[in-house]
PDB file of C-alpha atoms in Angstrom:
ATOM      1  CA  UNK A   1     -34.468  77.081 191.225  1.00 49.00           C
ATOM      2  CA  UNK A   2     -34.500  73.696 192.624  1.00 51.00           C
ATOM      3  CA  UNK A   3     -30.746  72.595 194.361  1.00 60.00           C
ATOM      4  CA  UNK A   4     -28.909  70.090 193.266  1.00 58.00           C
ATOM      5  CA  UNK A   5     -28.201  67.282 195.768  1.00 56.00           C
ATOM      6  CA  UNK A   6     -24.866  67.098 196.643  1.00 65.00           C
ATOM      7  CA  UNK A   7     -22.756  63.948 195.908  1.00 62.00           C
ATOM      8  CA  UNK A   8     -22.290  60.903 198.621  1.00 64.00           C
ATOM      9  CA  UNK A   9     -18.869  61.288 200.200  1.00 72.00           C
ATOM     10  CA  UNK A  10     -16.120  58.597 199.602  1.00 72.00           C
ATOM     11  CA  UNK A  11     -16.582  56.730 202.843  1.00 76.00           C
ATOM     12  CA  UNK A  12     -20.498  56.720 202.355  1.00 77.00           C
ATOM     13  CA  UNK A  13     -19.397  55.043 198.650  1.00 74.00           C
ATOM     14  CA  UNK A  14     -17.293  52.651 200.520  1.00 76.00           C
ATOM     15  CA  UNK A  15     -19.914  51.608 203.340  1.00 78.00           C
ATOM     16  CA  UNK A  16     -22.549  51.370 200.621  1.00 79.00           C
ATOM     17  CA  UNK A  17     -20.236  48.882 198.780  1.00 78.00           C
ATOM     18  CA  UNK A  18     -19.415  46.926 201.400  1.00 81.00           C
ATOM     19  CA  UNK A  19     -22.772  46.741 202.439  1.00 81.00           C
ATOM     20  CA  UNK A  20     -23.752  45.335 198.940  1.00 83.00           C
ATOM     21  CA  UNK A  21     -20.930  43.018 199.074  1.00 83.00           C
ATOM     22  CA  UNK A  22     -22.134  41.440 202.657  1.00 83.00           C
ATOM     23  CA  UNK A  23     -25.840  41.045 201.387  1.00 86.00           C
ATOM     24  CA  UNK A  24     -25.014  39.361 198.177  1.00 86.00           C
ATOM     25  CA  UNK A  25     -22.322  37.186 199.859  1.00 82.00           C
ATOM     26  CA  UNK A  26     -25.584  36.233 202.817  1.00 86.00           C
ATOM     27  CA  UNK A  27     -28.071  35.230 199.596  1.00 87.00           C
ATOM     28  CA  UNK A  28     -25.072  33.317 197.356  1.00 87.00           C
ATOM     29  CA  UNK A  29     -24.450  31.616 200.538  1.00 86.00           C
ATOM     30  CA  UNK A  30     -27.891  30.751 201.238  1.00 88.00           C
ATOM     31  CA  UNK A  31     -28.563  29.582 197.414  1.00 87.00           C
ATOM     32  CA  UNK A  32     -25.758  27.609 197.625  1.00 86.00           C
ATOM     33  CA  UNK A  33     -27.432  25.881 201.169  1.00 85.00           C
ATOM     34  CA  UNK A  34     -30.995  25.339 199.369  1.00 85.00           C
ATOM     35  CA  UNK A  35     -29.302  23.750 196.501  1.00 82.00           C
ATOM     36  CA  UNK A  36     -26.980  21.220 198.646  1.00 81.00           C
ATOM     37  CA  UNK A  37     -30.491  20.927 200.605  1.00 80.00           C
ATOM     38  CA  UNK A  38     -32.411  19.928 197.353  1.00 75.00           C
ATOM     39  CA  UNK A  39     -29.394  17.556 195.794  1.00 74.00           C
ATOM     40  CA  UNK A  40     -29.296  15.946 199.298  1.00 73.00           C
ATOM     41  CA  UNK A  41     -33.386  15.035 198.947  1.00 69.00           C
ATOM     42  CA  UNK A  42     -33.415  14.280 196.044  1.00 65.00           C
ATOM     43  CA  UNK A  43     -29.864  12.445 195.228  1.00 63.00           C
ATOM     44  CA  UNK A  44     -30.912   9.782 192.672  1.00 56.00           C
ATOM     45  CA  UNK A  45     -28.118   6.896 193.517  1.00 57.00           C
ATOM     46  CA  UNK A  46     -30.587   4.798 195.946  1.00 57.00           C
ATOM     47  CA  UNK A  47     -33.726   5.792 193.484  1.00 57.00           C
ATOM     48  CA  UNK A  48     -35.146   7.637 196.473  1.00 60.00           C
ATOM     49  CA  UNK A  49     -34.844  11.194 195.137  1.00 61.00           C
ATOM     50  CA  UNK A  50     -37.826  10.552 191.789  1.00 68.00           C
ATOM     51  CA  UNK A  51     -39.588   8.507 193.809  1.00 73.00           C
ATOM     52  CA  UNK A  52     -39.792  11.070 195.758  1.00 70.00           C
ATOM     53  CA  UNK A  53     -40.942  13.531 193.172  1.00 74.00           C
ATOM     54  CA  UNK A  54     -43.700  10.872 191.745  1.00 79.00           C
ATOM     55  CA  UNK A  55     -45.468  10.746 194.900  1.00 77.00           C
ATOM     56  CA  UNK A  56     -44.812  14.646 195.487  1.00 78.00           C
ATOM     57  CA  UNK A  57     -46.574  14.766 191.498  1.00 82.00           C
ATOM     58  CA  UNK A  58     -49.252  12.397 192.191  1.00 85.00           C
ATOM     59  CA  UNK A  59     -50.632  13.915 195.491  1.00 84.00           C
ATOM     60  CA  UNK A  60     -50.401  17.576 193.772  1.00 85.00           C
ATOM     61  CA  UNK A  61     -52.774  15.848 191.099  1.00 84.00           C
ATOM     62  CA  UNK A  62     -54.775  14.665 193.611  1.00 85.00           C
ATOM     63  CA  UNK A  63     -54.886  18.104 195.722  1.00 83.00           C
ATOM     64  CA  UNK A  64     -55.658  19.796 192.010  1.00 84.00           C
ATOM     65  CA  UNK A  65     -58.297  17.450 191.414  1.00 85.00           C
ATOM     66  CA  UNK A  66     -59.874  17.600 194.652  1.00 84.00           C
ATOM     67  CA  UNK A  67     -59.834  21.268 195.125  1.00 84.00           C
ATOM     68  CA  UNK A  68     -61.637  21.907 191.898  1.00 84.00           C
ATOM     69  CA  UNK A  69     -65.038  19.858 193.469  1.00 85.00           C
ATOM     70  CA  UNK A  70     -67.661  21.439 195.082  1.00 85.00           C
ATOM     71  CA  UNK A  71     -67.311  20.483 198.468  1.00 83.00           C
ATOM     72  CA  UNK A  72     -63.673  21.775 198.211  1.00 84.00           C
ATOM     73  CA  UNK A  73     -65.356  24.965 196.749  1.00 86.00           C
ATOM     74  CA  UNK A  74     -67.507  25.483 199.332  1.00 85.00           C
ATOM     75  CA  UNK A  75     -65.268  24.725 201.522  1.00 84.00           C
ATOM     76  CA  UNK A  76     -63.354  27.817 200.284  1.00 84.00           C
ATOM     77  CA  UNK A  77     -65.662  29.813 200.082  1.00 85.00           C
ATOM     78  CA  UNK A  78     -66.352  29.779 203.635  1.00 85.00           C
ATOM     79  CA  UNK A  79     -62.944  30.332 204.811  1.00 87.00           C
ATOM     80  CA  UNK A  80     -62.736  33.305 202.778  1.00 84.00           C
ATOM     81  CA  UNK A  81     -66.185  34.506 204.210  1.00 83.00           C
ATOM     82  CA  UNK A  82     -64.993  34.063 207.619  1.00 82.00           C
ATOM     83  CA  UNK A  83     -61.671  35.268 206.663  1.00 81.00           C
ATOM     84  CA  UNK A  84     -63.435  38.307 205.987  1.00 80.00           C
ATOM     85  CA  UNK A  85     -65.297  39.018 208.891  1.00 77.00           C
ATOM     86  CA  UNK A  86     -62.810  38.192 211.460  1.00 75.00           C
ATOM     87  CA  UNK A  87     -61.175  41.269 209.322  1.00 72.00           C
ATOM     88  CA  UNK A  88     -64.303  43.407 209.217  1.00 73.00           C
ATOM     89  CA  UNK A  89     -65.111  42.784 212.922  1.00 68.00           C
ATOM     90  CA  UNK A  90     -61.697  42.186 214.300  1.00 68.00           C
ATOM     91  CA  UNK A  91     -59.870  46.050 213.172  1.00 69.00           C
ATOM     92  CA  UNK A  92     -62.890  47.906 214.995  1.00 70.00           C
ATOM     93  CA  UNK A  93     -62.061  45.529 218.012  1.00 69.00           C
ATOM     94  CA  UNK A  94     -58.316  46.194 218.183  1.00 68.00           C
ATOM     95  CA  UNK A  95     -58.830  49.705 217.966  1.00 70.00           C
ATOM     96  CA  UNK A  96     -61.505  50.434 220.762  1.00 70.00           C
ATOM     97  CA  UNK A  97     -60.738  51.347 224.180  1.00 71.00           C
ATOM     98  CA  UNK A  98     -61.477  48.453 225.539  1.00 69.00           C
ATOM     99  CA  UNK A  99     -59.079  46.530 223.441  1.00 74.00           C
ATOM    100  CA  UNK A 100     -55.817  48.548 225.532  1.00 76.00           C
ATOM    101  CA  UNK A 101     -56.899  46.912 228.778  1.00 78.00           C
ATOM    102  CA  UNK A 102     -57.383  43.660 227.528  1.00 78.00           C
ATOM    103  CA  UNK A 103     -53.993  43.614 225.946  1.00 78.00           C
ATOM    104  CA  UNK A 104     -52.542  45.150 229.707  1.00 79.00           C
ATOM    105  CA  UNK A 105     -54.450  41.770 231.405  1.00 80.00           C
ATOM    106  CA  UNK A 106     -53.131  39.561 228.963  1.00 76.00           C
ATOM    107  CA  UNK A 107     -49.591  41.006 229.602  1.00 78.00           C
ATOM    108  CA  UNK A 108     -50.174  40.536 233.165  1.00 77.00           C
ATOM    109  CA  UNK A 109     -51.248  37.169 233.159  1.00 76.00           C
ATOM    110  CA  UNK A 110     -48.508  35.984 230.901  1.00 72.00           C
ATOM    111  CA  UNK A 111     -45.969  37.294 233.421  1.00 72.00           C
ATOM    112  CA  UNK A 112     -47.544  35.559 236.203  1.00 76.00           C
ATOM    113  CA  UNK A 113     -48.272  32.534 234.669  1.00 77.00           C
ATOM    114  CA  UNK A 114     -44.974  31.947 233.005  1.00 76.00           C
ATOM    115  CA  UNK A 115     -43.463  30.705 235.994  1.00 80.00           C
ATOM    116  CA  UNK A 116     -46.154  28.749 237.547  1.00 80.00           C
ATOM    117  CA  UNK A 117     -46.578  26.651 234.126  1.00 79.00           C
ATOM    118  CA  UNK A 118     -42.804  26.368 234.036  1.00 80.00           C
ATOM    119  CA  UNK A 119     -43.282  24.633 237.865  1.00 83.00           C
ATOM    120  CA  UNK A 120     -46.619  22.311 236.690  1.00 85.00           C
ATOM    121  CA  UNK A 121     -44.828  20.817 233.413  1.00 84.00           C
ATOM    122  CA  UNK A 122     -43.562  17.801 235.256  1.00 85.00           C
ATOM    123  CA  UNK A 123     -46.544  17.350 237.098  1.00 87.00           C
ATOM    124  CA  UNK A 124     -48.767  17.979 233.922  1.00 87.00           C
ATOM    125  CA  UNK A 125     -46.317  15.736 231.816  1.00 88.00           C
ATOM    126  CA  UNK A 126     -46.930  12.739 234.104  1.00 89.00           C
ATOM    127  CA  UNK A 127     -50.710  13.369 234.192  1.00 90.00           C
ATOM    128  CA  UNK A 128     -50.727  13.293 230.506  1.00 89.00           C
ATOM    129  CA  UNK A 129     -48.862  10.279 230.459  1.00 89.00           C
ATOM    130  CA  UNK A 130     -50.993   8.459 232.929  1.00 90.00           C
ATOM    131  CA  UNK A 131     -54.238   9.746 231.202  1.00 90.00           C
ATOM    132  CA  UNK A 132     -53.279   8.427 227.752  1.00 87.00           C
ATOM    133  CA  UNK A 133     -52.497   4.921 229.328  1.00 89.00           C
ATOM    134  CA  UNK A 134     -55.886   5.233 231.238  1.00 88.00           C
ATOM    135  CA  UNK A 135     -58.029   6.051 227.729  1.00 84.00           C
ATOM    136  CA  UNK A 136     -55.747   3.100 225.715  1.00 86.00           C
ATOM    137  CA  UNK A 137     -56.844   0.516 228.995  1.00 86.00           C
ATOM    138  CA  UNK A 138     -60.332   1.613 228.804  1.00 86.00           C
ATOM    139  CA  UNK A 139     -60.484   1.714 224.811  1.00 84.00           C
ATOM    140  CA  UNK A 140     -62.693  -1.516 224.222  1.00 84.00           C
ATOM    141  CA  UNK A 141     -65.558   0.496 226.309  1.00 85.00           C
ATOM    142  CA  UNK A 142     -65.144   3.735 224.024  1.00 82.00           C
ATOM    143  CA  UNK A 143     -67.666   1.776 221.152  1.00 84.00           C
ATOM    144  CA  UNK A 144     -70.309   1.216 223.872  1.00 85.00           C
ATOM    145  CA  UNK A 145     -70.118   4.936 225.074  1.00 85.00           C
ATOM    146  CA  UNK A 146     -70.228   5.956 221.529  1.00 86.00           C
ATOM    147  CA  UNK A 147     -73.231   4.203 220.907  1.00 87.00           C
ATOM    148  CA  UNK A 148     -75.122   5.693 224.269  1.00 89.00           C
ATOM    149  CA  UNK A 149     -73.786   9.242 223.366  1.00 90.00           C
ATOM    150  CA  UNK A 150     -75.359   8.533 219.552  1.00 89.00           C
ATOM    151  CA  UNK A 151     -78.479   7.348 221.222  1.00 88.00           C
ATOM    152  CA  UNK A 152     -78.416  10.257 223.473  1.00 91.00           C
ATOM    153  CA  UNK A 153     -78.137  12.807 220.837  1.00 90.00           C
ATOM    154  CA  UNK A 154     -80.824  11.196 219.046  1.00 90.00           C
ATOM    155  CA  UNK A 155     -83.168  11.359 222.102  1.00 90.00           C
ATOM    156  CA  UNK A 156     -82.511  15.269 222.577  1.00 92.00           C
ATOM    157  CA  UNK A 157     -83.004  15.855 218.904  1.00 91.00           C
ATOM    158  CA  UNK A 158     -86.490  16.163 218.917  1.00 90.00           C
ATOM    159  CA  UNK A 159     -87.041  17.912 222.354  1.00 91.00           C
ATOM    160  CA  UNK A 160     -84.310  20.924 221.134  1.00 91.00           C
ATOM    161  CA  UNK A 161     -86.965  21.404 217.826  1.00 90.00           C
ATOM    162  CA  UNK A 162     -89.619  21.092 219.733  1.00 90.00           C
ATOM    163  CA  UNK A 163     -87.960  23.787 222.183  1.00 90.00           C
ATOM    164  CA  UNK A 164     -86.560  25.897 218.594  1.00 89.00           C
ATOM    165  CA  UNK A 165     -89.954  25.894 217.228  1.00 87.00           C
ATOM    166  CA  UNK A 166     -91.763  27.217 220.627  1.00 87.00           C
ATOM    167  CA  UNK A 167     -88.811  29.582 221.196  1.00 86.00           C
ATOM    168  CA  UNK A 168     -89.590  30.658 217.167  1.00 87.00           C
ATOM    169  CA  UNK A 169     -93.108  31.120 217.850  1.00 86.00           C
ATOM    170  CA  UNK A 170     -92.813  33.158 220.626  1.00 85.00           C
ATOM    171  CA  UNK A 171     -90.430  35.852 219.579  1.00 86.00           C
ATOM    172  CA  UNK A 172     -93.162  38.678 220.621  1.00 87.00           C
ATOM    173  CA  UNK A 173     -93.619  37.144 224.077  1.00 87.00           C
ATOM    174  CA  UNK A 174     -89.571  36.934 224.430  1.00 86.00           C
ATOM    175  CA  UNK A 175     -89.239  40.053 223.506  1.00 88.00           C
ATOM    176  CA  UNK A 176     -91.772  41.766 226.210  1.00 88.00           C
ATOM    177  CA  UNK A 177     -90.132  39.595 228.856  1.00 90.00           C
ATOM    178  CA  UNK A 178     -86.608  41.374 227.874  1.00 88.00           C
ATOM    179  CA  UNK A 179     -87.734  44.623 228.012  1.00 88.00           C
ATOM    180  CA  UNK A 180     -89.916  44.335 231.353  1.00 90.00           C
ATOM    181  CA  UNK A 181     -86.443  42.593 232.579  1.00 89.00           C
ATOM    182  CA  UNK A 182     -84.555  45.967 231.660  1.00 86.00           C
ATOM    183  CA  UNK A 183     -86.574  47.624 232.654  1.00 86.00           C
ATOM    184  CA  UNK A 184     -86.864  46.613 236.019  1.00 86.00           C
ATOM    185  CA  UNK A 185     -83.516  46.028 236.326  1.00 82.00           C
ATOM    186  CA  UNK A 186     -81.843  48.946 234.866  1.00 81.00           C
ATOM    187  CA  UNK A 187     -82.509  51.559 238.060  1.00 81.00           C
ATOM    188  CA  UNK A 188     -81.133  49.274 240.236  1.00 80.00           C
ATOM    189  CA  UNK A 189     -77.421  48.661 238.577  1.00 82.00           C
ATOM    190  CA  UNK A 190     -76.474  51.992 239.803  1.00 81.00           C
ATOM    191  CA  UNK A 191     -77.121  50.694 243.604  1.00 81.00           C
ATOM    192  CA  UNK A 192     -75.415  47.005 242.542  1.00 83.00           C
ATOM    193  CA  UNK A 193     -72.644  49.263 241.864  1.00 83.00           C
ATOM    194  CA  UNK A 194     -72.145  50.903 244.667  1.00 86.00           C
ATOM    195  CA  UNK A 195     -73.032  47.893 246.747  1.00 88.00           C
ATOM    196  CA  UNK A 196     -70.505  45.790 244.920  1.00 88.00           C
ATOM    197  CA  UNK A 197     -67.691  48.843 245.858  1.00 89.00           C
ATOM    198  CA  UNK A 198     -68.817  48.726 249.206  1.00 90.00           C
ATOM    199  CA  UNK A 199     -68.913  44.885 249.459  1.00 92.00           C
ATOM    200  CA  UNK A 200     -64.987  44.923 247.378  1.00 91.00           C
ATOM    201  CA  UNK A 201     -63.351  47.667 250.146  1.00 91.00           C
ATOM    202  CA  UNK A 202     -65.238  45.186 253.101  1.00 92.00           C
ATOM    203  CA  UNK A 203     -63.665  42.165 251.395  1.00 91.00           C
ATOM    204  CA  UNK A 204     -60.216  43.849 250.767  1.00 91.00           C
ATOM    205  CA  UNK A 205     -59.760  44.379 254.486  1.00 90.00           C
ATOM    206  CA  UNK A 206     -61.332  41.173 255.933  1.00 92.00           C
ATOM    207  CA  UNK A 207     -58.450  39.686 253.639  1.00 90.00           C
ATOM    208  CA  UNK A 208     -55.659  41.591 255.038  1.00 91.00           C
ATOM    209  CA  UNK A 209     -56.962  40.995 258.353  1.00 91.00           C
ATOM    210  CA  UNK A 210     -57.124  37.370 257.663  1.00 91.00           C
ATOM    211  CA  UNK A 211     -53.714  36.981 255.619  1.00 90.00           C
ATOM    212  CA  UNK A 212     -51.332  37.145 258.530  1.00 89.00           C
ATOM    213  CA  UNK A 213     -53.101  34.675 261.044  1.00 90.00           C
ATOM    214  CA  UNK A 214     -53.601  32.713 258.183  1.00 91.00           C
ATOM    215  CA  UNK A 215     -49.870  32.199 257.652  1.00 90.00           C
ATOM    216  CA  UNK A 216     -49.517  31.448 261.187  1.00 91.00           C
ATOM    217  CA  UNK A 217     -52.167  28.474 260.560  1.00 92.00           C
ATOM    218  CA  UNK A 218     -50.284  27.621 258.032  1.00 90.00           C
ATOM    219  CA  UNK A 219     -46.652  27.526 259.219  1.00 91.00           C
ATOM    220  CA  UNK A 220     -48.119  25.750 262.321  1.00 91.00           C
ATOM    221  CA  UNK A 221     -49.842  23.371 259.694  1.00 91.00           C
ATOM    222  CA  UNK A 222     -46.861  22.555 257.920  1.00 89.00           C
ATOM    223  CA  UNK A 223     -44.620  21.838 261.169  1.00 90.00           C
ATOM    224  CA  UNK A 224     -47.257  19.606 262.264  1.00 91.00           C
ATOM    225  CA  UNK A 225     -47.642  17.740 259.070  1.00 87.00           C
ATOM    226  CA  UNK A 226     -43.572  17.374 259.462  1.00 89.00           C
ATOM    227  CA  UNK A 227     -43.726  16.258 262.713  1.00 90.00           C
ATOM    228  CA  UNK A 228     -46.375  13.389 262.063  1.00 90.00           C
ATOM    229  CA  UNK A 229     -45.301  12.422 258.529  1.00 89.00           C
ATOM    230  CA  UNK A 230     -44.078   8.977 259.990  1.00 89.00           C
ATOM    231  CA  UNK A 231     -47.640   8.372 261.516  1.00 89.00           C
ATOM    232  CA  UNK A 232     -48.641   9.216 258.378  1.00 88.00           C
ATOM    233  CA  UNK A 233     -46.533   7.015 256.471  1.00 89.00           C
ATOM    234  CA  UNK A 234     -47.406   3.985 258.695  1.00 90.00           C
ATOM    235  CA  UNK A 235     -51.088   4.162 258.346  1.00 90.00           C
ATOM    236  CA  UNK A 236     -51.152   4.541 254.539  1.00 89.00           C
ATOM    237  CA  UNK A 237     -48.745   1.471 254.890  1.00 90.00           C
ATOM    238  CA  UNK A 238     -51.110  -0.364 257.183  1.00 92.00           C
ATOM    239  CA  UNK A 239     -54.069   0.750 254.530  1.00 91.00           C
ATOM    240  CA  UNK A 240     -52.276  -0.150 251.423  1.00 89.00           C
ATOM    241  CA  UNK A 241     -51.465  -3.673 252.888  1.00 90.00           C
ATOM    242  CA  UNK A 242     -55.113  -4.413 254.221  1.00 90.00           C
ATOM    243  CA  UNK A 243     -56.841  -3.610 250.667  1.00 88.00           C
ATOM    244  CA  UNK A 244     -53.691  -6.738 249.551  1.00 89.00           C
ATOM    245  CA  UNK A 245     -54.741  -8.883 252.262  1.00 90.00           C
ATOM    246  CA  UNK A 246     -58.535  -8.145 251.028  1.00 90.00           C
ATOM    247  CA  UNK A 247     -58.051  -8.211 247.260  1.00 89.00           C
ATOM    248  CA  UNK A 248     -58.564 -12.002 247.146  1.00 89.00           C
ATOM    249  CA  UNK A 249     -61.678 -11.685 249.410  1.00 91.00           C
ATOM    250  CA  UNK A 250     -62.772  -9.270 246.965  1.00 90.00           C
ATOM    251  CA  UNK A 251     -62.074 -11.370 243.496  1.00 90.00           C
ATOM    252  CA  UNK A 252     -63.323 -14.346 244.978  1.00 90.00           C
ATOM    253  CA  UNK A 253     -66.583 -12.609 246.152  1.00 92.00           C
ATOM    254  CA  UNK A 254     -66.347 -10.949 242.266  1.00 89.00           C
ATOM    255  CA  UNK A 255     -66.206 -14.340 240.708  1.00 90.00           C
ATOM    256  CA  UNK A 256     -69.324 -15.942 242.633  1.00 91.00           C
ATOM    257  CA  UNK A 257     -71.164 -12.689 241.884  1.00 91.00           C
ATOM    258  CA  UNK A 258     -70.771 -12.997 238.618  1.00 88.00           C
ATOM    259  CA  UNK A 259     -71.322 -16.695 238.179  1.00 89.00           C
ATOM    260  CA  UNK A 260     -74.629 -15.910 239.896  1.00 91.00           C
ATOM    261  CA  UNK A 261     -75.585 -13.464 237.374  1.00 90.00           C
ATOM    262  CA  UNK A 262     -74.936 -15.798 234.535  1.00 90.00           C
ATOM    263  CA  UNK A 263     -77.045 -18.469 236.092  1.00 89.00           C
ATOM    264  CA  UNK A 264     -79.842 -16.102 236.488  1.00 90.00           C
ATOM    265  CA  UNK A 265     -79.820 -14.858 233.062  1.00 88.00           C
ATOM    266  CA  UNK A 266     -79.633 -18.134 231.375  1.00 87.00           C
ATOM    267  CA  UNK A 267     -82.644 -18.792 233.774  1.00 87.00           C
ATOM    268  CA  UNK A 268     -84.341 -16.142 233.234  1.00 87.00           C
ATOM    269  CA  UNK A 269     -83.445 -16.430 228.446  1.00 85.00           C
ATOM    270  CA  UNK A 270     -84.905 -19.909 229.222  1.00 82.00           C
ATOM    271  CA  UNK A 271     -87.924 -19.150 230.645  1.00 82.00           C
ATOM    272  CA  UNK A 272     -88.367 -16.274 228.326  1.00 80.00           C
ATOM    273  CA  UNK A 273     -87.750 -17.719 225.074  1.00 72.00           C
ATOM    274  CA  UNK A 274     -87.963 -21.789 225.881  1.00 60.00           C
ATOM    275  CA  UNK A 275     -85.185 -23.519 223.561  1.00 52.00           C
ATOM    276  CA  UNK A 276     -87.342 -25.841 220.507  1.00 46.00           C
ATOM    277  CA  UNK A 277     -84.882 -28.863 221.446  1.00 48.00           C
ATOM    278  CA  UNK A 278     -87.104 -29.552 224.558  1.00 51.00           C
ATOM    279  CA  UNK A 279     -84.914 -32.612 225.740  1.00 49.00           C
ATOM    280  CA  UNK A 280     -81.969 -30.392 226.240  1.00 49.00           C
ATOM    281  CA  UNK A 281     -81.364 -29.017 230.061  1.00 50.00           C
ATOM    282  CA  UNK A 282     -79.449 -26.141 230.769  1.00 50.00           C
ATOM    283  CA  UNK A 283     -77.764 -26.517 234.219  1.00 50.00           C
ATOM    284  CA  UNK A 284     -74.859 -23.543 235.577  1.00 49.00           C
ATOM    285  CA  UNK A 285     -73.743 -23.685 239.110  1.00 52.00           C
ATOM    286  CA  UNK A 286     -71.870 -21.097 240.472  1.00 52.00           C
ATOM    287  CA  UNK A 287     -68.311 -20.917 240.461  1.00 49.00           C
TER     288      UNK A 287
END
């Protein structure tokens, strides 16, 4: 005969209440936020709030229209597919042995990298900075290097089909040149492996033999570098103010080059392709 449970106790009534109570008061309160949240956006006294809910009902239409075409389908459709095999593929991976170590590295590497990204930032935040003013100054030759990476690409197309279709053909050879490669390789991995040990423990104690004079180099290094920081300091002076004394040299020198140029190629577009007004003379002297 099957027992009968026995009751909950007064205080267990009491907890279980005032448990309720808490939970209900948490989701009231947090109704009552997403409402003020929702008035707030869309408070209809400055018209803001349904023109805000036009353009949220117009792009909807648009996302429903769009999504129903076949591109958008297809689109889909791949997603899912690769949705799915990440799945299919990915729950053997995270289950294998090999998948416990991997995690362990990661660990590791998070640990130890945590603080040395924490030191970069600043470094890493200037870069970025002077990297996206370097790409804006050199934007007006991004078209031209467009145009030679298009031509480029066009150029390699037909040497990679040429290569796919030879490659295709000779899937028999390939395959005789893989297993000859195994097979010649596969008794000596065994000796790799012990060579690689051996070559590892050699390695391991050259470096702690090497570690502690290398600090002394080091320290020594550093002091010396203190020491002769003014030197230093002078000659990148003295280097910095000969490439000012020599920038005029150089623009001047720029300027006649390229005046040069000019007069040769209107030269040589004249001699080329002669103008059909043949009373008109072309004259450039350089600047």
């Amino acid at each position: 005969m099957a027992t009968i449970p026995s009751l909950p106790s007064r205080d267990e009534v009491l907890r279980m209440a005032r448990n309720t109570t808490d939970i209900t008061g948490q989701l009231l309160d947090t109704a009552q936020n997403i409402t003020r949240i929702a008035i707030n956006t869309f408070d209809s006294r400055d018209g803001s709030g349904p023109e805000v809910l036009r353009v949220l009902r117009r792009t909807t239409a648009e996302l429903a229209e769009a999504s129903a075409s076949p591109q958008a389908q297809e689109a889909f459709y791949r997603i899912v597919d690769t949705l799915t095999r990440l799945g299919t593929t990915g729950a053997p991976l995270a289950v294998h042995p090999v998948s416990e170590p991997a995690r362990v590295l990661l660990a590791a590497l998070g640990d130890s990298l945590l603080p040395v990204l924490d030191a970069v930032e600043p470094a890493v935040e200037e870069f970025a900075t002077a990297l996206g003013e370097l790409v804006e100054a050199t934007s007006p030759l991004l078209p031209a290097a467009a145009g030679l990476a298009a031509g480029t690409l066009l150029a390699l197309t037909p040497v990679i089909r040429a290569a796919t279709g030879v490659l295709r053909d000779s899937t028999p050879e390939l395959r005789r040149i893989a297993d000859a490669l195994t097979a010649a390789l596969a008794p000596l991995m065994p000796l790799q492996v012990t060579l690689a040990e051996r070559a590892a423990a050699a390695g391991a104690g050259a470096v702690r033999a090497t570690l502690p004079p290398l600090a002394d180099l080091t320290d020594a290094a550093a002091a010396t570098a203190k020491a002769a920081r003014p030197v230093l300091i002078a000659g990148e002076e003295m280097f910095v103010s000969g490439l000012e004394r020599l920038q005029p040299t150089l623009m001047a020198a720029a300027s006649r080059a390229g005046g040069v140029a000019r007069a040769v190629a209107v030269r040589v577009s004249a001699a080329v392709s002669p103008a059909a007004e043949q009373g008109v003379v072309v004259a450039v002297s350089p600047a």
